[in-house]
Coordinates of C-alpha atoms and ligand atoms in Angstrom, one line a residue:
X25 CA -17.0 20.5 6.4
X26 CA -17.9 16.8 5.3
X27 CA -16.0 17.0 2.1
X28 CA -12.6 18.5 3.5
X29 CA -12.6 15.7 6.3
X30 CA -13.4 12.8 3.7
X31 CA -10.8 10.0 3.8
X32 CA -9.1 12.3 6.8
X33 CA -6.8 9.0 7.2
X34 CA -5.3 8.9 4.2
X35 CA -3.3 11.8 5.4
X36 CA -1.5 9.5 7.9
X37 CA 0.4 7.7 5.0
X38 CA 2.6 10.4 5.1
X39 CA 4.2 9.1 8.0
X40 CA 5.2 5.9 6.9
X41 CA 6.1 7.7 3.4
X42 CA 8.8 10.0 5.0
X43 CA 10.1 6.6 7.0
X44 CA 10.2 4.4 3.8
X45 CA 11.9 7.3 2.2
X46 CA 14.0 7.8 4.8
X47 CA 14.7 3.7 5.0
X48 CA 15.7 3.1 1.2
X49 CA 18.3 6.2 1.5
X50 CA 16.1 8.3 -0.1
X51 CA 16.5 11.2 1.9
X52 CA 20.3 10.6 1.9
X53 CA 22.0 13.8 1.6
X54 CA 25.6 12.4 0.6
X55 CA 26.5 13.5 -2.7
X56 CA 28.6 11.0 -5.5
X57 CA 31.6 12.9 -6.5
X58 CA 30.8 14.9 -9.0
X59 CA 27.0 14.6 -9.1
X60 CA 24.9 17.6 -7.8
X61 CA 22.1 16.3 -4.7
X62 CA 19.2 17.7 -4.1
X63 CA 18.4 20.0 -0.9
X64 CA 16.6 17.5 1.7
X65 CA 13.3 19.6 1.5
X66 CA 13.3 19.2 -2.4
X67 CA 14.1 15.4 -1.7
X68 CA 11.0 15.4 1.1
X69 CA 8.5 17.6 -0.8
X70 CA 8.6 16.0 -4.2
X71 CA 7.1 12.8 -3.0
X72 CA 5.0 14.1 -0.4
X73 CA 3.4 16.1 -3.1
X74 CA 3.2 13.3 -5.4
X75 CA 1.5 11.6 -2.2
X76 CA -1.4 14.7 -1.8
X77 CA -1.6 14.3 -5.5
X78 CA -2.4 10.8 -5.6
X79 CA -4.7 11.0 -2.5
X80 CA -6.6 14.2 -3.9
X81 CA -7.0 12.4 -7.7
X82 CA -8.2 9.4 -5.9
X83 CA -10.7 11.2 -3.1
X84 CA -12.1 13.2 -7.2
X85 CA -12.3 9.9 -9.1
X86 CA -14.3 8.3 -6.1
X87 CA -16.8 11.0 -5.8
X88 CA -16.8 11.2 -9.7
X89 CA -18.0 7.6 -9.5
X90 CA -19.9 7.7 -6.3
X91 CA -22.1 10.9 -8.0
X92 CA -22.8 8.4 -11.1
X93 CA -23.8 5.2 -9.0
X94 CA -26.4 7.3 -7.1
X95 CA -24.9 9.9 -4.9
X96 CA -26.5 13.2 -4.1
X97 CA -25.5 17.0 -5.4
X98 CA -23.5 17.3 -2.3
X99 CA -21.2 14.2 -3.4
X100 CA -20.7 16.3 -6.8
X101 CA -19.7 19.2 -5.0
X102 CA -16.6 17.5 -3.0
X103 CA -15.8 16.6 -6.7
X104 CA -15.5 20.0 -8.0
X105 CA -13.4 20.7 -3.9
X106 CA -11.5 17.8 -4.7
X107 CA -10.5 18.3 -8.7
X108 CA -9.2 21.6 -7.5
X109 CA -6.6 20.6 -5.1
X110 CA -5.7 18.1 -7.5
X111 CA -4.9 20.7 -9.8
X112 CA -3.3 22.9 -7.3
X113 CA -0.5 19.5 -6.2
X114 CA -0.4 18.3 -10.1
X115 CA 0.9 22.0 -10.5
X116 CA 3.3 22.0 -7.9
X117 CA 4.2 18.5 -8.7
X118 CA 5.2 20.0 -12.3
X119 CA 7.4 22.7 -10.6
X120 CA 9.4 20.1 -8.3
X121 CA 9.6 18.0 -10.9
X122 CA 12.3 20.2 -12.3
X123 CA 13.8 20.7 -9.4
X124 CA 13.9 16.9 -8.5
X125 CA 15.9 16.3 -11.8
X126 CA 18.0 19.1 -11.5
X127 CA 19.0 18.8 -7.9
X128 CA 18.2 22.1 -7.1
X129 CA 15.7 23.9 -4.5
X130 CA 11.7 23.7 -5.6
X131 CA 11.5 26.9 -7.1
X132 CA 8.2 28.8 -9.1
X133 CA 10.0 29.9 -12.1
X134 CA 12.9 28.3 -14.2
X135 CA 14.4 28.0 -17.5
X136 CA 14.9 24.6 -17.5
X137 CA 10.9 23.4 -17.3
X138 CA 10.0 23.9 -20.3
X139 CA 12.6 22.0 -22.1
X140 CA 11.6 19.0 -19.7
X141 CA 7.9 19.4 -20.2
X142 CA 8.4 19.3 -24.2
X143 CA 11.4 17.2 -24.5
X144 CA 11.0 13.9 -21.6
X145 CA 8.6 11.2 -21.4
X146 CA 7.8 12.6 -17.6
X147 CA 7.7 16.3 -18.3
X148 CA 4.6 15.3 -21.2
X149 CA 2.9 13.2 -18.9
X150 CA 3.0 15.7 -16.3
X151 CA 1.5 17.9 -18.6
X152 CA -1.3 15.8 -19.9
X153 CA -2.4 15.2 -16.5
X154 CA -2.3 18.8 -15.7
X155 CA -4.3 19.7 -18.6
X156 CA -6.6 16.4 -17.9
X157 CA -7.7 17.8 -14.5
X158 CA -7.9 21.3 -15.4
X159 CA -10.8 20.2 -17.9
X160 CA -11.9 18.1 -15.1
X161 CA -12.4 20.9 -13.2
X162 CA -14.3 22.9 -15.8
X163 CA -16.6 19.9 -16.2
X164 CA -17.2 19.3 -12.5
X165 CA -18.2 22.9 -12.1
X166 CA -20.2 22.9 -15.0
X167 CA -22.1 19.8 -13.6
X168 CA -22.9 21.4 -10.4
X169 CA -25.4 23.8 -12.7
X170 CA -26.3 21.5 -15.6
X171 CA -26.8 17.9 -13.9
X172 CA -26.6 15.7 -17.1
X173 CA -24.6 12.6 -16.3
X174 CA -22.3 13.3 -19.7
X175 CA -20.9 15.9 -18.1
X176 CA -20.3 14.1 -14.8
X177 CA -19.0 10.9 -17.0
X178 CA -16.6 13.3 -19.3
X179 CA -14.8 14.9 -15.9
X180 CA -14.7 11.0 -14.6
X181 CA -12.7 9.8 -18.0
X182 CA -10.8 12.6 -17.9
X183 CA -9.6 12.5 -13.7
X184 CA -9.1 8.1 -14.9
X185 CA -6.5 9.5 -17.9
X186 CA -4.7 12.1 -15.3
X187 CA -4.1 9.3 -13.0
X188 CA -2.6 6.8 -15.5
X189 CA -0.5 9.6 -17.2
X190 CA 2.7 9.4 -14.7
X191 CA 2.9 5.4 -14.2
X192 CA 2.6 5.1 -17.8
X193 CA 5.4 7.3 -18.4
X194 CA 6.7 5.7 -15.1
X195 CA 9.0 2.9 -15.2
X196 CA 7.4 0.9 -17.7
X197 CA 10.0 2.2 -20.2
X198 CA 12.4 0.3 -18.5
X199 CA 11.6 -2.7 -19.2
X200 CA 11.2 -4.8 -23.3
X201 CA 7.8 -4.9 -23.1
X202 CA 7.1 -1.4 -21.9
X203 CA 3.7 -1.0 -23.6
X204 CA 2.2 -3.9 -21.8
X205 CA 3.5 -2.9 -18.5
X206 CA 3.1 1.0 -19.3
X207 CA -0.8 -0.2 -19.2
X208 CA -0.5 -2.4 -16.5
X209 CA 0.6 -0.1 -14.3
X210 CA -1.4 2.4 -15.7
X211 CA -4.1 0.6 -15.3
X212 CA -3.3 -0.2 -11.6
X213 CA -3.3 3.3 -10.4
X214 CA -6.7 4.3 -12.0
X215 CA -8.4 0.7 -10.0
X216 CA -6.5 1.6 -6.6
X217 CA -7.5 5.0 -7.4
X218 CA -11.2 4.2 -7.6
X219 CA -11.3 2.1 -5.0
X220 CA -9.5 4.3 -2.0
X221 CA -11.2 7.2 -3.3
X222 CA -14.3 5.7 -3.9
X223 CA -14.4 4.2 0.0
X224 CA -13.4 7.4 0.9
X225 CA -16.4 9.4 -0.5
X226 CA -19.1 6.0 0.6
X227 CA -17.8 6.2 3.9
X228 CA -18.7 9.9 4.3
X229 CA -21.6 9.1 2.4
X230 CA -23.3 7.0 5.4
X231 CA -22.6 9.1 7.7
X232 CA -23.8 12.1 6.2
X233 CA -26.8 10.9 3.5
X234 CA -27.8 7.3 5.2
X235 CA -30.4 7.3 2.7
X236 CA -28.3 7.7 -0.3
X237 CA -25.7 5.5 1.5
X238 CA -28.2 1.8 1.3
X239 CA -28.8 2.6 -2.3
X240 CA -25.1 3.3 -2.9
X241 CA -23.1 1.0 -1.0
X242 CA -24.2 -2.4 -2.6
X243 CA -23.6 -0.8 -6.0
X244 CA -20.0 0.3 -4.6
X245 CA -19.3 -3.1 -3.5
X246 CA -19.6 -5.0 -6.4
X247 CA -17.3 -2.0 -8.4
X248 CA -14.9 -2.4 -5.6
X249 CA -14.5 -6.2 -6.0
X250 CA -13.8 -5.4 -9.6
X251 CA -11.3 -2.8 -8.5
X252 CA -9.1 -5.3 -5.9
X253 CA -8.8 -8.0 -9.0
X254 CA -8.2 -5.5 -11.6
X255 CA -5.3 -4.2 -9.5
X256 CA -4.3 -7.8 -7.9
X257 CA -3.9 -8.7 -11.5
X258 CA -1.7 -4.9 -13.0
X259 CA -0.1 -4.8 -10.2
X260 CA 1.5 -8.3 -9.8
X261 CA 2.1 -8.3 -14.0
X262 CA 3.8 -5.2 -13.5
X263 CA 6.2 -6.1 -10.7
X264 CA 6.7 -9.3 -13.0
X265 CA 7.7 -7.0 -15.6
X266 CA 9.7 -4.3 -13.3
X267 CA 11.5 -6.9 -11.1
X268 CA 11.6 -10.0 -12.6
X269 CA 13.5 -12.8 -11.0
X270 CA 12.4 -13.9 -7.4
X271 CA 15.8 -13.4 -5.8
X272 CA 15.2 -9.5 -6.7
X273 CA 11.6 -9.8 -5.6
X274 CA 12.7 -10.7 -2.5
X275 CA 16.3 -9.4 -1.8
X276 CA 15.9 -6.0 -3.0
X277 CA 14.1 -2.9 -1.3
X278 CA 11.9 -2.4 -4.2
X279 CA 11.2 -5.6 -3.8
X280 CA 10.7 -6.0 -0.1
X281 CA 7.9 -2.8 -0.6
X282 CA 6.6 -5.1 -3.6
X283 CA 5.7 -8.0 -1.5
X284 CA 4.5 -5.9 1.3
X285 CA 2.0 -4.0 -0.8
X286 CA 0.5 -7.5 -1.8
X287 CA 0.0 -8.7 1.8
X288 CA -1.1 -5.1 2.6
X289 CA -4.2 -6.0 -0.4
X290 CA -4.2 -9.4 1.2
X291 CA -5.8 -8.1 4.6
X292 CA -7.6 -5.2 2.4
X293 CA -9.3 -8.0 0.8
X294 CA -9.8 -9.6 4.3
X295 CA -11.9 -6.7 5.8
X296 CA -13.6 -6.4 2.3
X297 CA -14.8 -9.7 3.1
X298 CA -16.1 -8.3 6.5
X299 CA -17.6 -5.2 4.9
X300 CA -19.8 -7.8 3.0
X301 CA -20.3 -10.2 5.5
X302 CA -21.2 -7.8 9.1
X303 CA -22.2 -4.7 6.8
X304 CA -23.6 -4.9 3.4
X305 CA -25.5 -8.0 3.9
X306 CA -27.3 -6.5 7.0
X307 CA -29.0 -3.5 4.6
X308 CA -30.7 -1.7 4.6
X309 CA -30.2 -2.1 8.5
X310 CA -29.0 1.6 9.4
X311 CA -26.5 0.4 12.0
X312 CA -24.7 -1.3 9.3
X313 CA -23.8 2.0 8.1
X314 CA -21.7 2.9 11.0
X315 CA -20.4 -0.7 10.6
X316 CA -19.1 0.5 7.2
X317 CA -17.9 3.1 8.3
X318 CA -15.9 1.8 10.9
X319 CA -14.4 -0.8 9.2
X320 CA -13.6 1.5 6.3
X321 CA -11.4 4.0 8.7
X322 CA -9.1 0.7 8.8
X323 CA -9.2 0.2 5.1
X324 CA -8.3 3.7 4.3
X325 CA -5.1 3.4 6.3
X326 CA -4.2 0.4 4.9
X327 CA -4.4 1.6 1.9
X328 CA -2.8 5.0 2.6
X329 CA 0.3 2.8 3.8
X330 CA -0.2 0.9 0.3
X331 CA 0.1 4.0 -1.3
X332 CA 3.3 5.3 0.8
X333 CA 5.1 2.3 -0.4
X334 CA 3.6 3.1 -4.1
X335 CA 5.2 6.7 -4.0
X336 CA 8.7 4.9 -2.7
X337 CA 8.5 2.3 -5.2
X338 CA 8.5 5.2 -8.0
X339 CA 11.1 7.1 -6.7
X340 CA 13.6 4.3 -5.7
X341 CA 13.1 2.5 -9.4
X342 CA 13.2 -1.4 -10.3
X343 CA 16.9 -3.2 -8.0
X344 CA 19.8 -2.3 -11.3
X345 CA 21.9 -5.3 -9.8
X346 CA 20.5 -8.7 -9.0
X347 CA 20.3 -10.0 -5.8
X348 CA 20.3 -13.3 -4.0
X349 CA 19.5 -11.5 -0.3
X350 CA 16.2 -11.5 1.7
X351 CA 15.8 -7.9 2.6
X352 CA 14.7 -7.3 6.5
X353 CA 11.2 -6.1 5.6
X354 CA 10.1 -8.9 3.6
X355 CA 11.9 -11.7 6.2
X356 CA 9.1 -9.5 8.2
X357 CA 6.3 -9.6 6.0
X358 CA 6.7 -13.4 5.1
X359 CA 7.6 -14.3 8.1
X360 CA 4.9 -12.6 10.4
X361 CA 2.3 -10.2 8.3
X362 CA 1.3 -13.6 5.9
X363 CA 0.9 -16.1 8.5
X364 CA -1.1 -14.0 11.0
X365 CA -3.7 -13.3 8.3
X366 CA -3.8 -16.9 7.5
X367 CA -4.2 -17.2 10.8
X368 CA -6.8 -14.4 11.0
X369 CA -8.8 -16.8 8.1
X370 CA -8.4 -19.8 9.3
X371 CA -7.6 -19.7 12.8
X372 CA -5.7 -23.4 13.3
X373 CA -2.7 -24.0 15.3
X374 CA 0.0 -27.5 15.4
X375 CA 0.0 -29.5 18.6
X376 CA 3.5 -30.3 18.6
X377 CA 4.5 -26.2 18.6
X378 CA 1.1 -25.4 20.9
X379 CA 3.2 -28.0 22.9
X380 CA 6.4 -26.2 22.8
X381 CA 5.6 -22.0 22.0
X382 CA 8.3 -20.8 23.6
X383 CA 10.8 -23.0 21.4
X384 CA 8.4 -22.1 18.4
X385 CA 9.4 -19.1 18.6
X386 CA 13.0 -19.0 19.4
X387 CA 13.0 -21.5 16.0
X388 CA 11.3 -18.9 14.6
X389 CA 14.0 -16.4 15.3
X390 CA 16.6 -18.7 14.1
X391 CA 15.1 -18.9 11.0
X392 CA 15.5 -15.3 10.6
X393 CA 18.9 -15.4 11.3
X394 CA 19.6 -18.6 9.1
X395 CA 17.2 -17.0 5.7
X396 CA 18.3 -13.5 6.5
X397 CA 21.8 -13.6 7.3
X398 CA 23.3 -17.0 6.1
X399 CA 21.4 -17.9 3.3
X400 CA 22.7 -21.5 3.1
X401 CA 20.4 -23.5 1.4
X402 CA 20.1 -20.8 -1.2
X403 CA 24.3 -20.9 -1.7
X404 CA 23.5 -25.1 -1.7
X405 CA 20.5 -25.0 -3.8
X406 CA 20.5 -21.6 -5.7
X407 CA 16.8 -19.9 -7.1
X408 CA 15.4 -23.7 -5.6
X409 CA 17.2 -23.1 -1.9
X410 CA 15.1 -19.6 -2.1
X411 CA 11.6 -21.6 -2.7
X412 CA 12.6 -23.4 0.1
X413 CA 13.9 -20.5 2.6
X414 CA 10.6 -18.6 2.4
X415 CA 8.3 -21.8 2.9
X416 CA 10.2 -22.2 6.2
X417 CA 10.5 -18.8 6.8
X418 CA 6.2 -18.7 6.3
X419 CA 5.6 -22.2 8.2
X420 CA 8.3 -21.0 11.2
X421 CA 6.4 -17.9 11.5
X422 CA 2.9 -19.8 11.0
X423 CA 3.6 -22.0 13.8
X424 CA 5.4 -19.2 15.9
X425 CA 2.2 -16.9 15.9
X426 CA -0.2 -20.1 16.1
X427 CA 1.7 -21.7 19.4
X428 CA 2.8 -18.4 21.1
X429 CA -1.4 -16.4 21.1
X430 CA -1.6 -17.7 24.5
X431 CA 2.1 -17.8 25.6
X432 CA 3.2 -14.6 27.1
X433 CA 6.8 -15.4 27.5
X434 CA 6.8 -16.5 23.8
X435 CA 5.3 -13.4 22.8
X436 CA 7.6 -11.0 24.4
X437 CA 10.6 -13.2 23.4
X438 CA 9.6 -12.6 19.9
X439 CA 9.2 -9.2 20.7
X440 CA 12.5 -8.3 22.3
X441 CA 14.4 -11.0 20.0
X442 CA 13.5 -10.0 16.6
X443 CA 15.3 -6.5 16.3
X444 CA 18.2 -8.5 17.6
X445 CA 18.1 -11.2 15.1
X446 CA 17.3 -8.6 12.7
X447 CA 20.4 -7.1 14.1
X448 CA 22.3 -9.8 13.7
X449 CA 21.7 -9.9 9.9
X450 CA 23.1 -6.7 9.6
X451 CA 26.5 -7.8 11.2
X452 CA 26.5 -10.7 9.1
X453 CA 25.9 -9.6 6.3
X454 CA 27.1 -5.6 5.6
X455 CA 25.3 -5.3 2.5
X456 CA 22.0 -5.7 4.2
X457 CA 20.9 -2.0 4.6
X458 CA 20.3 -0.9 8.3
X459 CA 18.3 1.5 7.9
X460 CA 15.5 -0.7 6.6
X461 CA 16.5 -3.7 9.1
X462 CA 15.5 -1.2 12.0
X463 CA 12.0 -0.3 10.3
X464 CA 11.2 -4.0 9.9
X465 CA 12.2 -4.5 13.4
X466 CA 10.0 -1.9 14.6
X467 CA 7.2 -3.0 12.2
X468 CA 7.6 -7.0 13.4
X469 CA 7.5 -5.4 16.9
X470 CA 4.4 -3.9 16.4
X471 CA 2.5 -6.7 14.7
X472 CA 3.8 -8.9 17.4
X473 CA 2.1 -6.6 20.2
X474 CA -1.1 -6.1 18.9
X475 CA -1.3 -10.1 17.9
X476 CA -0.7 -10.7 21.2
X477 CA -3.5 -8.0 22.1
X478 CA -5.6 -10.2 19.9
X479 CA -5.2 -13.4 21.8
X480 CA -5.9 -12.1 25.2
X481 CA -9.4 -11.1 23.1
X482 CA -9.8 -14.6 21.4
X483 CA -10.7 -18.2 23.0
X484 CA -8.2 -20.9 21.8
X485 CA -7.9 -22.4 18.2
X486 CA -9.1 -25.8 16.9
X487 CA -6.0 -27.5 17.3
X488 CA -4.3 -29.6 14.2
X489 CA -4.2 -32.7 15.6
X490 CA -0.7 -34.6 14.7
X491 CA 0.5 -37.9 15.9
X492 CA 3.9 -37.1 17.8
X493 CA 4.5 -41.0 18.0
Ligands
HEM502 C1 -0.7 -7.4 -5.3 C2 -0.5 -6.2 -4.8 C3 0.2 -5.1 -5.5 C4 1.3 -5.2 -6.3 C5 2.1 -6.4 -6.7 C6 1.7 -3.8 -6.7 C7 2.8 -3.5 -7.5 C8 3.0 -2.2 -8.1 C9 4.1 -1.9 -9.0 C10 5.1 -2.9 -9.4 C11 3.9 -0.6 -9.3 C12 4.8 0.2 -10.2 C13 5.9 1.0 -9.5 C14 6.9 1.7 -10.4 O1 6.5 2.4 -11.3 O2 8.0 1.4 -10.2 C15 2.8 -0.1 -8.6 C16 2.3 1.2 -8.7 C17 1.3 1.7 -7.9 N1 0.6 1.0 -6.9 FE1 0.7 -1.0 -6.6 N2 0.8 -2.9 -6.2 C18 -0.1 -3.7 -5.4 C19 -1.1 -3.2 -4.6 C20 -1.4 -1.9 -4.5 C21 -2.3 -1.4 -3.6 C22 -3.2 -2.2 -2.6 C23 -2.3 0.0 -3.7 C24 -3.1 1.1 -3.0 C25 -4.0 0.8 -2.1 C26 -1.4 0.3 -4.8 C27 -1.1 1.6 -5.3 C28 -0.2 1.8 -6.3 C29 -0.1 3.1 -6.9 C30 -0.9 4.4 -6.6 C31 0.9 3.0 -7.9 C32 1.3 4.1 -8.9 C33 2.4 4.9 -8.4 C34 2.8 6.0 -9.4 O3 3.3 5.6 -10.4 O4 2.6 7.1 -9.0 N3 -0.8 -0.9 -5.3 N4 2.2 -1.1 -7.8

C-alpha cells in the first residue's frame, strides 16, 4: 500500500495548477473570431495529465535511483508500479495532445495524430518518451527477477531521456540559441525530477525499511544537493533564454510564475538545510527518520506547487510583447515571500520600523500601490527605475514583516489592506490582469497569516541597532 501512497502530497499541486490555469486565462473559454477553442475539460485535462505525468515519471526516476544507492527489492517494485502509470498518463497525454492542438474534445481515436506524431517537433518527442518508458517498463520488470544493477541502470537512463523529451522539444525552439536552452531545460526537468521523486521514495523509505533508510539517506543527500544546483543553474539559464529582459521577467505572468518558482527553491533549499542540520547529522539516531520524514511532507508540497507553476509555464509560453509592468504575483513574491525567508535565515529586524510597525506597514502597502500601479521611477528612470522599484519593494516588505511579528494591528492591516492595494492596481492600471491580482492577494493573505502565527511562536529578534539622531 506503501508504494501507491508515496509522495501522496504531490497530488495537492493540482489545486494550485487548476487556479494558475485558471489565473493566466488559461481556462478561458472565449473564442477569437475565427479560431476554434477547446472544450473547458480538454483545456483542464491536458495539463492535469501532463501534471500526473510529471509526478508519476518523477516518483519512477526516484525509486530508479533510490534502488541503485541501496534500497531494498520492495523500492524496485514501486518502480515497476510507478513506470506503469507513467506509461498509462504519457499515453493519454499523446491522445490530448491532439486534441489540445486541434481544439477539439480528448478523444481515443483520430486521424489527425498520426500526422502530428510524425510531422511536429512535440508529436516526436511525445513519442520518444512513450517508447522510452515502455522499455522502462520492460526493464523494471525484468529487474524484479534478474537483480543485476545494468538492468536497474538501463530503465533509470531510459525514465532520465523520457523526462527530457517534451522540454526539449518545449519552448527552447523559440528562442536563437535553442540547442543550449533545449538542454537546459531539458536538463532541468530530469534534476527536479530526481530530486521530488527521489524524496518521495526516501521518505517512504524510513518509514517503512528504517534500516535501509540510515544507509540511504546520507547518500540521497549529497545527490540531492547536486540536484538543487543543477536545476538552480538550467533553470535560471533557461528563463534567461525564454524571457530575457527584466521588465518581462517581472511584468509578465510567465514571468511572475518564473520568479516564484525560484523563491519556492529558495525555501526548498531552506528546509534542505534543516534536513541536514536536525536530521541527517543526527544518524543513525532512528528518531531522525521521522524528522525526515516530516520535514519532507513540506518539501514535497513545495515542490508540487513548483511543479504547478512548471505545467503553467509550458502551456502559457515565453510574454510575445514586452512589458514594463510588475505583475500582482511577483509584487507578492518580492515583496513578502523573499523577505520572510531572509527573515526566516537571519532573523534581524530595524529599530526605526520596530519603532513604528504599524506605519511600516502601511508604507509597505504604498509601495505596492506606487511599484504596482504607478510605476514612476521606472517611466523616470526606465530598466534602472525597475532595479530600483524591486529593492524598495524587497526592503519595504523586509522591514514590514520584521517590525509588524509582534504587532497585531500591523499584521491584520496588511492582511485586510493588501487585496485592496492589489485592487487598486487593477483600477489603475486595466492591463494588469485581475484574475491573477486576486490569487496574489489571496496568496499575500495567506503568508501574512501564518507569519503572524510564527511570531506568536518566536521570542523577539536581535534588533539592528541604527542611530535615529
Ligand atoms: C531558480 C528556480 C527555477 C527557475 C528559474 C525555473 C525556470 C524554469 C523554466 C524557464 C522552465 C521552462 C518552461 C517552458 O518550457 O516554458 C522550467 C521548466 C520546468 N521546471 Fe523549473 N525553474 C526553477 C525551479 C524549479 C523547481 C524548484 C521545480 C520543481 C520542484 C521546477 C520544475 C520544472 C519542470 C518540471 C519543468 C519542465 C516543464 C515541462 O516542460 O514539462 N523548476 N523551469
Amino acid at each position: 500500500m506503501t508504494g501507491v501512497r508515496l509522495g501522496s502530497r504531490l497530488w495537492w499541486g493540482l489545486v494550485p495548477l487548476v487556479v494558475l490555469l485558471w489565473g493566466v486565462g488559461a481556462l478561458a473559454s472565449a473564442a477569437l473570431p475565427g479560431l476554434s477553442q477547446s472544450p473547458l475539460l480538454t483545456l483542464l485535462a491536458v495539463p492535469a495529465v501532463v501534471y500526473a505525468r510529471d509526478v508519476a515519471l518523477a516518483i519512477t526516476v526516484g525509486a530508479l535511483v533510490i534502488g541503485r544507492l541501496g534500497g531494498s527489492g520492495q523500492v524496485r517494485r514501486w518502480a515497476l508500479g510507478w513506470v506503469i502509470l507513467a506509461l498509462g498518463l504519457a499515453m493519454v497525454s499523446v491522445l490530448s495532445l491532439q486534441a489540445d492542438i486541434s481544439a477539439e474534445q480528448i478523444a481515443l481515436t483520430s486521424n489527425d495524430l498520426l500526422p502530428i506524431l510524425r510531422d511536429s517537433t512535440i508529436g516526436q518527442a511525445a513519442v520518444v518518451q512513450v517508447s522510452c518508458i515502455a522499455m522502462a517498463a520492460v526493464l523494471c520488470a525484468v529487474s524484479l527477477l534478474v537483480s543485476h544493477r545494468w538492468v536497474a541502470t538501463a530503465a533509470l537512463v531510459l525514465v532520465t531521456i523520457a523526462i527530457a523529451a517534451p522540454p526539449i522539444a518545449g519552448h527552447a525552439g523559440v528562442t536563437s540559441q535553442h540547442v543550449v536552452a533545449g538542454v537546459s531545460a531539458g536538463l532541468h526537468a530530469v534534476a527536479v525530477s530526481l530530486w521530488i521523486g527521489g524524496l518521495a521514495v526516501v521518505g517512504a523509505t524510513c518509514l517503512v525499511d528504517p534500516d535501509r533508510a540510515v544507509t540511504v539517506l546520507p547518500r540521497f543527500s549529497v545527490l540531492a544537493l547536486v540536484c538543487v544546483l543543477v536545476a538552480a543553474e538550467t533553470g535560471l539559464l533557461t528563463a534567461t533564454l525564454l524571457v530575457g529582459a527584466l521588465g518581462d521577467l517581472l511584468g509578465s505572468s510567465y514571468g511572475s510564475l518564473v520568479i516564484a518558482k525560484a523563491v519556492l527553491l529558495a525555501w526548498l533549499i531552506r528546509f534542505g538545510w534543516l534536513q541536514r542540520r536536525r536530521a541527517i547529522d543526527h544518524l543513525p539516531d532512528r528518531s531522525a527518520l521521522r524528522t525526515v520524514a516530516s520535514i519532507a511532507s513540506v518539501e514535497l508540497l513545495i515542490m508540487a506547487t513548483a511543479l504547478a507553476a512548471s505545467v503553467v509555464l509550458v502551456r502559457l509560453g515565453p510574454p510575445p510583447i514586452p512589458s514594463t509592468e510588475f505583475a500582482p504575483l511577483t509584487l507578492v513574491t518580492l515583496g513578502i515571500a523573499a523577505p520572510m525567508l531572509a527573515l526566516v535565515v537571519k532573523p534581524s529586524s530595524w529599530r526605526v520600523s520596530d519603532a513604528l510597525p504599524e506605519a511600516a506597514m502601511a508604507l509597505f502597502l504604498l509601495v505596492v500601490i506606487e511599484v504596482g500601479g504607478v510605476g514612476l521611477l521606472r517611466t523616470a528612470l526606465g530598466p534602472f527605475g525597475l532595479v530600483v522599484e524591486t529593492t524598495i519593494l524587497v526592503f519595504a516588505g523586509w522591514c514590514a514583516l520584521s517590525a509588524s511579528r509582534h504587532s497585531q494591528v500591523a499584521i491584520w492591516l496588511g492582511i485586510v489592506g493588501l487585496p485592496i492595494a492589489l485592487g487598486i492596481n487593477v483600477l489603475l492600471d486595466e492591463l494588469l490582469p485581475w484574475r491573477m491580482s486576486l490569487i496574489a492577494g489571496v496568496v499575500g493573505m495567506g503568508l501574512l497569516t501564518a507569519w503572524w502565527r510564527r511570531g506568536r511562536r518566536s521570542p523577539a529578534p536581535a534588533t539592528m541597532a541604527v542611530s535615529v539622531a
